[in-house]
Amino acid sequence: MHDAIDRKIIAILSKEARIPIKTLAARINLSRSATSERITRLEKNGTIRGYRADIGGLDPANISAFLFIRLVHTPMLKMLDTLATFPEVKRVCSVSGELDLVVEVVAASMEHLNNVRNAIAATQGVQDLTTTIILRDEFQRT
């Protein structure tokens, strides 16, 4: 089990992995050595599995995905109106081929993404919906 201090350490390190021990210790009101010992214990018990740098791209706090939608019939303007009501929907593209729409969605968590996906899938006129989660932005041109 983790106590309140462990939870503070975890919360801070999850947002600021490179924070100096001295700064972290001051924030949680412990000595540097006590803070270092706690971090070592959290690493050894597997709570902290590593540290990483987040270089550009997606906000790690958000989950981004593409929804590939096949409609019962097209065009379906009501579907576009419905998609526009979801603040998580960032972009909707009509496409050729077997699919009808590609929808870019950004949600605060996997559960949130699943709720949005389920709501869209349950919309009248949706024949099929496939979700692809974006793992990493490689580059983007504007």
Short mmCIF file of N, CA and C in Angstrom, two decimals:
data_model
loop_
_atom_site.label_atom_id
_atom_site.label_comp_id
_atom_site.label_asym_id
_atom_site.label_seq_id
_atom_site.Cartn_x
_atom_site.Cartn_y
_atom_site.Cartn_z
N MET A 1 0.84 -1.19 0.00
CA MET A 1 0.00 0.00 0.00
C MET A 1 0.88 1.25 0.00
N HIS A 2 0.33 2.27 -0.56
CA HIS A 2 1.04 3.54 -0.62
C HIS A 2 0.37 4.53 0.33
N ASP A 3 1.19 5.25 1.06
CA ASP A 3 0.64 6.27 1.94
C ASP A 3 0.49 7.58 1.16
N ALA A 4 0.04 8.61 1.85
CA ALA A 4 -0.21 9.90 1.20
C ALA A 4 1.05 10.49 0.59
N ILE A 5 2.18 10.30 1.25
CA ILE A 5 3.44 10.86 0.73
C ILE A 5 3.84 10.13 -0.55
N ASP A 6 3.72 8.80 -0.55
CA ASP A 6 4.01 8.04 -1.78
C ASP A 6 3.12 8.53 -2.92
N ARG A 7 1.85 8.74 -2.63
CA ARG A 7 0.93 9.19 -3.68
C ARG A 7 1.31 10.57 -4.20
N LYS A 8 1.79 11.45 -3.31
CA LYS A 8 2.26 12.76 -3.75
C LYS A 8 3.48 12.62 -4.66
N ILE A 9 4.41 11.76 -4.26
CA ILE A 9 5.61 11.54 -5.08
C ILE A 9 5.22 11.03 -6.46
N ILE A 10 4.34 10.04 -6.49
CA ILE A 10 3.90 9.46 -7.76
C ILE A 10 3.23 10.52 -8.63
N ALA A 11 2.36 11.32 -8.03
CA ALA A 11 1.66 12.36 -8.79
C ALA A 11 2.63 13.38 -9.37
N ILE A 12 3.59 13.79 -8.58
CA ILE A 12 4.55 14.79 -9.06
C ILE A 12 5.45 14.20 -10.15
N LEU A 13 5.98 12.99 -9.91
CA LEU A 13 6.87 12.38 -10.90
C LEU A 13 6.16 12.04 -12.20
N SER A 14 4.87 11.74 -12.13
CA SER A 14 4.14 11.43 -13.36
C SER A 14 4.02 12.66 -14.26
N LYS A 15 4.10 13.84 -13.67
CA LYS A 15 4.03 15.07 -14.47
C LYS A 15 5.40 15.69 -14.71
N GLU A 16 6.32 15.46 -13.78
CA GLU A 16 7.64 16.08 -13.87
C GLU A 16 8.71 15.04 -13.57
N ALA A 17 8.95 14.14 -14.49
CA ALA A 17 9.86 13.02 -14.27
C ALA A 17 11.29 13.45 -13.95
N ARG A 18 11.68 14.62 -14.43
CA ARG A 18 13.07 15.07 -14.24
C ARG A 18 13.23 16.06 -13.09
N ILE A 19 12.25 16.16 -12.24
CA ILE A 19 12.33 17.10 -11.12
C ILE A 19 13.51 16.72 -10.22
N PRO A 20 14.32 17.68 -9.82
CA PRO A 20 15.44 17.37 -8.92
C PRO A 20 14.91 16.85 -7.56
N ILE A 21 15.64 15.92 -6.96
CA ILE A 21 15.25 15.35 -5.67
C ILE A 21 15.07 16.47 -4.64
N LYS A 22 15.95 17.45 -4.65
CA LYS A 22 15.88 18.56 -3.70
C LYS A 22 14.54 19.29 -3.81
N THR A 23 14.09 19.56 -5.04
CA THR A 23 12.82 20.25 -5.28
C THR A 23 11.65 19.38 -4.87
N LEU A 24 11.71 18.10 -5.24
CA LEU A 24 10.65 17.17 -4.87
C LEU A 24 10.54 17.06 -3.35
N ALA A 25 11.67 16.92 -2.69
CA ALA A 25 11.69 16.80 -1.24
C ALA A 25 11.05 18.03 -0.57
N ALA A 26 11.37 19.21 -1.10
CA ALA A 26 10.79 20.43 -0.54
C ALA A 26 9.27 20.46 -0.72
N ARG A 27 8.79 19.98 -1.86
CA ARG A 27 7.34 19.99 -2.12
C ARG A 27 6.57 19.04 -1.21
N ILE A 28 7.21 17.93 -0.83
CA ILE A 28 6.49 16.95 0.00
C ILE A 28 6.90 17.04 1.47
N ASN A 29 7.75 18.02 1.78
CA ASN A 29 8.20 18.28 3.16
C ASN A 29 8.93 17.10 3.78
N LEU A 30 9.86 16.52 3.03
CA LEU A 30 10.74 15.47 3.53
C LEU A 30 12.18 15.85 3.21
N SER A 31 13.11 15.18 3.88
CA SER A 31 14.52 15.40 3.56
C SER A 31 14.83 14.77 2.21
N ARG A 32 15.95 15.18 1.63
CA ARG A 32 16.36 14.60 0.35
C ARG A 32 16.59 13.10 0.48
N SER A 33 17.24 12.69 1.58
CA SER A 33 17.54 11.26 1.74
C SER A 33 16.26 10.44 1.92
N ALA A 34 15.30 10.95 2.69
CA ALA A 34 14.03 10.23 2.88
C ALA A 34 13.26 10.15 1.56
N THR A 35 13.29 11.23 0.79
CA THR A 35 12.62 11.25 -0.51
C THR A 35 13.28 10.25 -1.45
N SER A 36 14.59 10.25 -1.47
CA SER A 36 15.34 9.33 -2.33
C SER A 36 15.06 7.87 -1.95
N GLU A 37 15.00 7.59 -0.66
CA GLU A 37 14.69 6.23 -0.19
C GLU A 37 13.30 5.79 -0.64
N ARG A 38 12.34 6.70 -0.55
CA ARG A 38 10.98 6.37 -0.98
C ARG A 38 10.93 6.09 -2.49
N ILE A 39 11.62 6.92 -3.26
CA ILE A 39 11.64 6.70 -4.72
C ILE A 39 12.29 5.37 -5.04
N THR A 40 13.39 5.05 -4.37
CA THR A 40 14.05 3.76 -4.59
C THR A 40 13.11 2.61 -4.27
N ARG A 41 12.38 2.71 -3.17
CA ARG A 41 11.42 1.67 -2.79
C ARG A 41 10.31 1.55 -3.84
N LEU A 42 9.80 2.68 -4.32
CA LEU A 42 8.75 2.66 -5.35
C LEU A 42 9.26 2.05 -6.66
N GLU A 43 10.53 2.28 -6.97
CA GLU A 43 11.12 1.67 -8.16
C GLU A 43 11.28 0.16 -7.97
N LYS A 44 11.77 -0.25 -6.80
CA LYS A 44 12.00 -1.68 -6.54
C LYS A 44 10.71 -2.48 -6.49
N ASN A 45 9.62 -1.88 -5.97
CA ASN A 45 8.37 -2.65 -5.89
C ASN A 45 7.55 -2.56 -7.18
N GLY A 46 8.09 -1.87 -8.19
CA GLY A 46 7.45 -1.84 -9.50
C GLY A 46 6.41 -0.75 -9.68
N THR A 47 6.20 0.09 -8.67
CA THR A 47 5.25 1.19 -8.83
C THR A 47 5.77 2.18 -9.85
N ILE A 48 7.05 2.53 -9.73
CA ILE A 48 7.71 3.37 -10.73
C ILE A 48 8.52 2.43 -11.61
N ARG A 49 8.11 2.34 -12.87
CA ARG A 49 8.77 1.40 -13.80
C ARG A 49 9.76 2.10 -14.72
N GLY A 50 9.78 3.41 -14.69
CA GLY A 50 10.72 4.11 -15.54
C GLY A 50 10.36 5.59 -15.63
N TYR A 51 11.21 6.30 -16.31
CA TYR A 51 11.03 7.73 -16.52
C TYR A 51 11.12 7.96 -18.01
N ARG A 52 10.42 8.97 -18.51
CA ARG A 52 10.44 9.19 -19.94
C ARG A 52 10.38 10.67 -20.26
N ALA A 53 10.81 10.98 -21.44
CA ALA A 53 10.68 12.34 -21.97
C ALA A 53 9.53 12.30 -22.97
N ASP A 54 8.67 13.28 -22.92
CA ASP A 54 7.57 13.38 -23.87
C ASP A 54 7.95 14.47 -24.87
N ILE A 55 8.29 14.06 -26.06
CA ILE A 55 8.78 14.99 -27.06
C ILE A 55 7.66 15.35 -28.02
N GLY A 56 7.15 16.56 -27.91
CA GLY A 56 6.13 17.06 -28.83
C GLY A 56 4.95 16.13 -28.99
N GLY A 57 4.19 16.33 -30.04
CA GLY A 57 3.11 15.43 -30.38
C GLY A 57 1.92 15.54 -29.45
N LEU A 58 1.40 14.40 -29.09
CA LEU A 58 0.15 14.34 -28.35
C LEU A 58 0.35 14.69 -26.88
N ASP A 59 -0.67 15.24 -26.29
CA ASP A 59 -0.70 15.48 -24.87
C ASP A 59 -0.84 14.12 -24.19
N PRO A 60 0.13 13.71 -23.34
CA PRO A 60 0.07 12.38 -22.75
C PRO A 60 -1.14 12.19 -21.85
N ALA A 61 -1.77 13.29 -21.46
CA ALA A 61 -2.95 13.17 -20.61
C ALA A 61 -4.19 12.82 -21.43
N ASN A 62 -4.09 12.89 -22.74
CA ASN A 62 -5.24 12.61 -23.61
C ASN A 62 -5.01 11.37 -24.46
N ILE A 63 -6.11 10.78 -24.85
CA ILE A 63 -6.10 9.64 -25.77
C ILE A 63 -6.67 10.12 -27.08
N SER A 64 -5.93 9.93 -28.17
CA SER A 64 -6.42 10.32 -29.49
C SER A 64 -6.69 9.06 -30.30
N ALA A 65 -7.74 9.13 -31.12
CA ALA A 65 -8.11 7.97 -31.93
C ALA A 65 -8.79 8.44 -33.20
N PHE A 66 -8.79 7.53 -34.18
CA PHE A 66 -9.59 7.71 -35.38
C PHE A 66 -10.73 6.70 -35.31
N LEU A 67 -11.92 7.18 -35.59
CA LEU A 67 -13.09 6.31 -35.70
C LEU A 67 -13.40 6.19 -37.19
N PHE A 68 -13.48 4.98 -37.68
CA PHE A 68 -13.80 4.72 -39.08
C PHE A 68 -15.25 4.27 -39.11
N ILE A 69 -16.10 5.05 -39.76
CA ILE A 69 -17.54 4.82 -39.71
C ILE A 69 -18.09 4.46 -41.08
N ARG A 70 -18.90 3.41 -41.10
CA ARG A 70 -19.67 3.05 -42.28
C ARG A 70 -21.13 3.33 -41.93
N LEU A 71 -21.79 4.12 -42.78
CA LEU A 71 -23.17 4.51 -42.55
C LEU A 71 -24.14 3.59 -43.28
N VAL A 72 -25.38 3.57 -42.80
CA VAL A 72 -26.42 2.79 -43.45
C VAL A 72 -26.66 3.33 -44.86
N HIS A 73 -26.72 4.65 -44.96
CA HIS A 73 -26.84 5.29 -46.28
C HIS A 73 -26.20 6.67 -46.22
N THR A 74 -25.74 7.14 -47.37
CA THR A 74 -25.12 8.46 -47.43
C THR A 74 -25.82 9.27 -48.51
N PRO A 75 -25.76 10.57 -48.51
CA PRO A 75 -25.18 11.36 -47.42
C PRO A 75 -26.11 11.37 -46.21
N MET A 76 -25.54 11.59 -45.06
CA MET A 76 -26.32 11.61 -43.84
C MET A 76 -25.95 12.86 -43.05
N LEU A 77 -26.57 13.96 -43.40
CA LEU A 77 -26.25 15.24 -42.78
C LEU A 77 -26.56 15.24 -41.29
N LYS A 78 -27.58 14.48 -40.89
CA LYS A 78 -27.91 14.41 -39.46
C LYS A 78 -26.74 13.84 -38.66
N MET A 79 -26.01 12.89 -39.26
CA MET A 79 -24.84 12.32 -38.60
C MET A 79 -23.78 13.39 -38.37
N LEU A 80 -23.56 14.25 -39.34
CA LEU A 80 -22.59 15.33 -39.17
C LEU A 80 -23.03 16.27 -38.06
N ASP A 81 -24.32 16.57 -38.00
CA ASP A 81 -24.84 17.41 -36.92
C ASP A 81 -24.62 16.74 -35.56
N THR A 82 -24.85 15.45 -35.50
CA THR A 82 -24.66 14.70 -34.25
C THR A 82 -23.19 14.72 -33.83
N LEU A 83 -22.30 14.44 -34.77
CA LEU A 83 -20.86 14.43 -34.45
C LEU A 83 -20.39 15.81 -33.97
N ALA A 84 -20.97 16.85 -34.51
CA ALA A 84 -20.59 18.21 -34.12
C ALA A 84 -20.97 18.52 -32.67
N THR A 85 -21.86 17.75 -32.08
CA THR A 85 -22.26 17.99 -30.68
C THR A 85 -21.24 17.43 -29.69
N PHE A 86 -20.33 16.60 -30.14
CA PHE A 86 -19.31 16.02 -29.26
C PHE A 86 -18.08 16.91 -29.24
N PRO A 87 -17.75 17.52 -28.11
CA PRO A 87 -16.54 18.36 -28.06
C PRO A 87 -15.26 17.56 -28.29
N GLU A 88 -15.31 16.25 -28.07
CA GLU A 88 -14.15 15.39 -28.27
C GLU A 88 -13.83 15.18 -29.75
N VAL A 89 -14.81 15.41 -30.61
CA VAL A 89 -14.61 15.24 -32.06
C VAL A 89 -13.87 16.47 -32.58
N LYS A 90 -12.67 16.25 -33.09
CA LYS A 90 -11.84 17.35 -33.56
C LYS A 90 -11.88 17.53 -35.07
N ARG A 91 -12.22 16.45 -35.78
CA ARG A 91 -12.19 16.52 -37.24
C ARG A 91 -13.05 15.39 -37.80
N VAL A 92 -13.81 15.70 -38.85
CA VAL A 92 -14.62 14.70 -39.54
C VAL A 92 -14.32 14.81 -41.03
N CYS A 93 -13.97 13.69 -41.64
CA CYS A 93 -13.66 13.67 -43.07
C CYS A 93 -14.55 12.66 -43.77
N SER A 94 -15.18 13.08 -44.85
CA SER A 94 -15.87 12.14 -45.74
C SER A 94 -14.81 11.51 -46.62
N VAL A 95 -14.87 10.19 -46.78
CA VAL A 95 -13.85 9.50 -47.56
C VAL A 95 -14.50 8.58 -48.59
N SER A 96 -13.72 8.22 -49.60
CA SER A 96 -14.21 7.30 -50.62
C SER A 96 -13.86 5.87 -50.21
N GLY A 97 -14.46 4.92 -50.87
CA GLY A 97 -14.17 3.52 -50.58
C GLY A 97 -15.23 2.89 -49.70
N GLU A 98 -14.83 1.88 -48.95
CA GLU A 98 -15.78 1.14 -48.12
C GLU A 98 -16.28 1.93 -46.93
N LEU A 99 -15.50 2.89 -46.48
CA LEU A 99 -15.90 3.72 -45.34
C LEU A 99 -16.61 4.97 -45.83
N ASP A 100 -17.32 5.61 -44.91
CA ASP A 100 -17.97 6.87 -45.24
C ASP A 100 -17.34 8.06 -44.53
N LEU A 101 -16.96 7.85 -43.25
CA LEU A 101 -16.41 8.95 -42.47
C LEU A 101 -15.19 8.48 -41.68
N VAL A 102 -14.21 9.37 -41.54
CA VAL A 102 -13.11 9.19 -40.62
C VAL A 102 -13.21 10.34 -39.63
N VAL A 103 -13.28 9.99 -38.35
CA VAL A 103 -13.50 10.98 -37.30
C VAL A 103 -12.31 10.95 -36.34
N GLU A 104 -11.70 12.10 -36.13
CA GLU A 104 -10.62 12.21 -35.16
C GLU A 104 -11.21 12.63 -33.83
N VAL A 105 -10.87 11.87 -32.78
CA VAL A 105 -11.41 12.10 -31.44
C VAL A 105 -10.26 12.24 -30.46
N VAL A 106 -10.38 13.19 -29.51
CA VAL A 106 -9.42 13.33 -28.42
C VAL A 106 -10.22 13.30 -27.13
N ALA A 107 -9.86 12.34 -26.25
CA ALA A 107 -10.58 12.17 -24.98
C ALA A 107 -9.60 12.21 -23.82
N ALA A 108 -10.12 12.48 -22.65
CA ALA A 108 -9.29 12.64 -21.46
C ALA A 108 -8.74 11.32 -20.92
N SER A 109 -9.37 10.20 -21.25
CA SER A 109 -8.93 8.90 -20.75
C SER A 109 -9.46 7.82 -21.68
N MET A 110 -8.99 6.61 -21.46
CA MET A 110 -9.47 5.49 -22.26
C MET A 110 -10.96 5.26 -21.99
N GLU A 111 -11.37 5.38 -20.75
CA GLU A 111 -12.79 5.22 -20.42
C GLU A 111 -13.64 6.29 -21.11
N HIS A 112 -13.15 7.52 -21.10
CA HIS A 112 -13.85 8.62 -21.76
C HIS A 112 -13.96 8.34 -23.27
N LEU A 113 -12.85 7.91 -23.86
CA LEU A 113 -12.86 7.57 -25.29
C LEU A 113 -13.89 6.48 -25.56
N ASN A 114 -13.92 5.46 -24.73
CA ASN A 114 -14.87 4.36 -24.92
C ASN A 114 -16.31 4.85 -24.82
N ASN A 115 -16.58 5.76 -23.89
CA ASN A 115 -17.94 6.31 -23.76
C ASN A 115 -18.35 7.10 -25.00
N VAL A 116 -17.43 7.91 -25.53
CA VAL A 116 -17.71 8.68 -26.73
C VAL A 116 -17.93 7.74 -27.91
N ARG A 117 -17.04 6.76 -28.04
CA ARG A 117 -17.15 5.78 -29.12
C ARG A 117 -18.48 5.04 -29.06
N ASN A 118 -18.87 4.61 -27.87
CA ASN A 118 -20.14 3.90 -27.72
C ASN A 118 -21.34 4.78 -28.07
N ALA A 119 -21.29 6.04 -27.68
CA ALA A 119 -22.38 6.96 -28.00
C ALA A 119 -22.49 7.17 -29.51
N ILE A 120 -21.36 7.32 -30.17
CA ILE A 120 -21.39 7.50 -31.62
C ILE A 120 -21.85 6.22 -32.32
N ALA A 121 -21.36 5.07 -31.86
CA ALA A 121 -21.74 3.79 -32.45
C ALA A 121 -23.24 3.53 -32.32
N ALA A 122 -23.84 4.04 -31.24
CA ALA A 122 -25.27 3.81 -31.00
C ALA A 122 -26.16 4.79 -31.77
N THR A 123 -25.55 5.75 -32.46
CA THR A 123 -26.31 6.74 -33.21
C THR A 123 -27.02 6.09 -34.40
N GLN A 124 -28.26 6.46 -34.58
CA GLN A 124 -29.03 5.92 -35.69
C GLN A 124 -28.33 6.23 -37.01
N GLY A 125 -28.20 5.22 -37.85
CA GLY A 125 -27.57 5.39 -39.15
C GLY A 125 -26.15 4.85 -39.22
N VAL A 126 -25.56 4.53 -38.05
CA VAL A 126 -24.22 3.95 -38.05
C VAL A 126 -24.34 2.44 -38.26
N GLN A 127 -23.76 1.97 -39.35
CA GLN A 127 -23.78 0.54 -39.65
C GLN A 127 -22.62 -0.17 -38.97
N ASP A 128 -21.43 0.46 -39.00
CA ASP A 128 -20.24 -0.16 -38.43
C ASP A 128 -19.29 0.93 -37.99
N LEU A 129 -18.57 0.69 -36.90
CA LEU A 129 -17.60 1.65 -36.40
C LEU A 129 -16.37 0.89 -35.91
N THR A 130 -15.21 1.29 -36.38
CA THR A 130 -13.94 0.70 -35.95
C THR A 130 -13.09 1.81 -35.36
N THR A 131 -12.42 1.50 -34.27
CA THR A 131 -11.59 2.48 -33.58
C THR A 131 -10.12 2.12 -33.70
N THR A 132 -9.30 3.11 -34.02
CA THR A 132 -7.85 2.94 -34.03
C THR A 132 -7.25 4.02 -33.14
N ILE A 133 -6.55 3.59 -32.10
CA ILE A 133 -5.94 4.54 -31.16
C ILE A 133 -4.60 5.00 -31.72
N ILE A 134 -4.35 6.29 -31.62
CA ILE A 134 -3.08 6.86 -32.08
C ILE A 134 -2.05 6.66 -30.98
N LEU A 135 -0.99 5.93 -31.30
CA LEU A 135 0.06 5.66 -30.32
C LEU A 135 1.04 6.82 -30.20
N ARG A 136 1.37 7.43 -31.35
CA ARG A 136 2.36 8.50 -31.33
C ARG A 136 2.23 9.31 -32.61
N ASP A 137 2.37 10.63 -32.49
CA ASP A 137 2.48 11.49 -33.66
C ASP A 137 3.93 11.44 -34.13
N GLU A 138 4.14 11.03 -35.36
CA GLU A 138 5.50 11.00 -35.90
C GLU A 138 5.92 12.39 -36.38
N PHE A 139 5.06 13.05 -37.13
CA PHE A 139 5.25 14.45 -37.48
C PHE A 139 3.93 14.97 -38.03
N GLN A 140 3.82 16.29 -38.06
CA GLN A 140 2.60 16.91 -38.55
C GLN A 140 2.96 18.19 -39.28
N ARG A 141 2.37 18.36 -40.43
CA ARG A 141 2.57 19.60 -41.18
C ARG A 141 1.33 20.46 -41.03
N THR A 142 1.54 21.74 -41.03
CA THR A 142 0.38 22.65 -40.93
C THR A 142 0.26 23.48 -42.18
#
